[in-house]
Tab-separated table of C-alpha atoms in Angstrom:
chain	number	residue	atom	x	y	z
A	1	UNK	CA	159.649	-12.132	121.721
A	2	UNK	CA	158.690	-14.314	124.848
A	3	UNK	CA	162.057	-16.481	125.077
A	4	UNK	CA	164.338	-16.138	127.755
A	5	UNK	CA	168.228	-15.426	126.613
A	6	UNK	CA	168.990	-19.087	127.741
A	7	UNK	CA	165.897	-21.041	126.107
A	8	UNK	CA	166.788	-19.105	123.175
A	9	UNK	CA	170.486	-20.606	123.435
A	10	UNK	CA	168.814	-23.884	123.894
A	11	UNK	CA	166.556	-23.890	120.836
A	12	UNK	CA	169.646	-22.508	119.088
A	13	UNK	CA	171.330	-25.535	120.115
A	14	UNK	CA	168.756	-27.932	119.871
A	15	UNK	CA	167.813	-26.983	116.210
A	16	UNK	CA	171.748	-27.162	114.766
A	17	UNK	CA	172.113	-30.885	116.720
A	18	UNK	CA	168.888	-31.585	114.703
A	19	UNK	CA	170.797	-30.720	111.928
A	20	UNK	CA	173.716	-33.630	111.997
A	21	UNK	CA	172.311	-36.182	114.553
A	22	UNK	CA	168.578	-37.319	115.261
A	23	UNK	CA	167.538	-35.610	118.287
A	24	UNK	CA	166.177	-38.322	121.347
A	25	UNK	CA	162.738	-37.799	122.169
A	26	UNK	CA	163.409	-36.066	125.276
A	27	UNK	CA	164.901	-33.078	123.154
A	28	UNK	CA	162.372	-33.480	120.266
A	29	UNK	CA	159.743	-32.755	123.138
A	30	UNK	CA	162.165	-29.737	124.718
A	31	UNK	CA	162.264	-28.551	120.983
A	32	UNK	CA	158.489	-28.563	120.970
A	33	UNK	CA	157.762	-26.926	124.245
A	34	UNK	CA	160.252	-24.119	122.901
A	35	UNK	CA	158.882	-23.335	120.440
A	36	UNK	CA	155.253	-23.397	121.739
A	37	UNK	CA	156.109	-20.597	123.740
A	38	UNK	CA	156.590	-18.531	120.642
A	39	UNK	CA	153.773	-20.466	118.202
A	40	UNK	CA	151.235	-22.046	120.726
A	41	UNK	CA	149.580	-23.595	117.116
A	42	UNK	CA	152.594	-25.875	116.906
A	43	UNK	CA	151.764	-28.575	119.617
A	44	UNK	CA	150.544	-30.911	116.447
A	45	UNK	CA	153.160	-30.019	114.125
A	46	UNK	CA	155.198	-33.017	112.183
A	47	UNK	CA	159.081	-32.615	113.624
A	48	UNK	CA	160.585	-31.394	109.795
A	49	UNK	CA	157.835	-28.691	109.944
A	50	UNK	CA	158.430	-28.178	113.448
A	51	UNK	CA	162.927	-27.463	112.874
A	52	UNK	CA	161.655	-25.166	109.810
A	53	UNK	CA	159.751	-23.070	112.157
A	54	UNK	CA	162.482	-23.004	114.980
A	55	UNK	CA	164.389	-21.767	112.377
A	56	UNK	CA	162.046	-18.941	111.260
A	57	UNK	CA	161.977	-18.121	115.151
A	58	UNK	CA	165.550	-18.147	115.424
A	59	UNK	CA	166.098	-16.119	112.360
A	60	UNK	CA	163.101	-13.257	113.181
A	61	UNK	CA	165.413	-13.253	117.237
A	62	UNK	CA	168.371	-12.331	115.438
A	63	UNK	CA	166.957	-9.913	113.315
A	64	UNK	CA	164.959	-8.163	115.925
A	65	UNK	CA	168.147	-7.912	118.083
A	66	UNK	CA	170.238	-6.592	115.347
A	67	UNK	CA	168.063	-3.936	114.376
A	68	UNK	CA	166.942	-3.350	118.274
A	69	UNK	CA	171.213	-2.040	118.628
């Protein structure tokens, strides 16, 4: 996985504020570049399809951590 420790705790963070409040277009583009770094194919992506991805990335961190211990 490409993501540094902190932009992982920023997507982390970025994805559950998406979750309660609209993010402002400064994040939703900080979201994007995020996740790029993992999924280059997402530049075009629609911002629902975009969270559900950051999710699957989020998800496939945490796994890969647990089972790395």
């Amino acid at each position: 996985m490409t993501l540094a420790e902190e932009q992982f705790g920023r997507l982390e963070y970025l994805l559950g504020k998406s979750q309660s409040i609209q993010l402002t277009p400064k994040e939703e583009k900080e979201l994007r570049n995020l996740i790029e770094i993992e999924q280059p194919k997402a530049k075009d992506t629609n911002l629902d399809d975009l969270i559900s991805l950051g999710l699957i990335l989020v998800g496939a961190y945490v796994l890969l951590k647990a089972l790395s211990k």
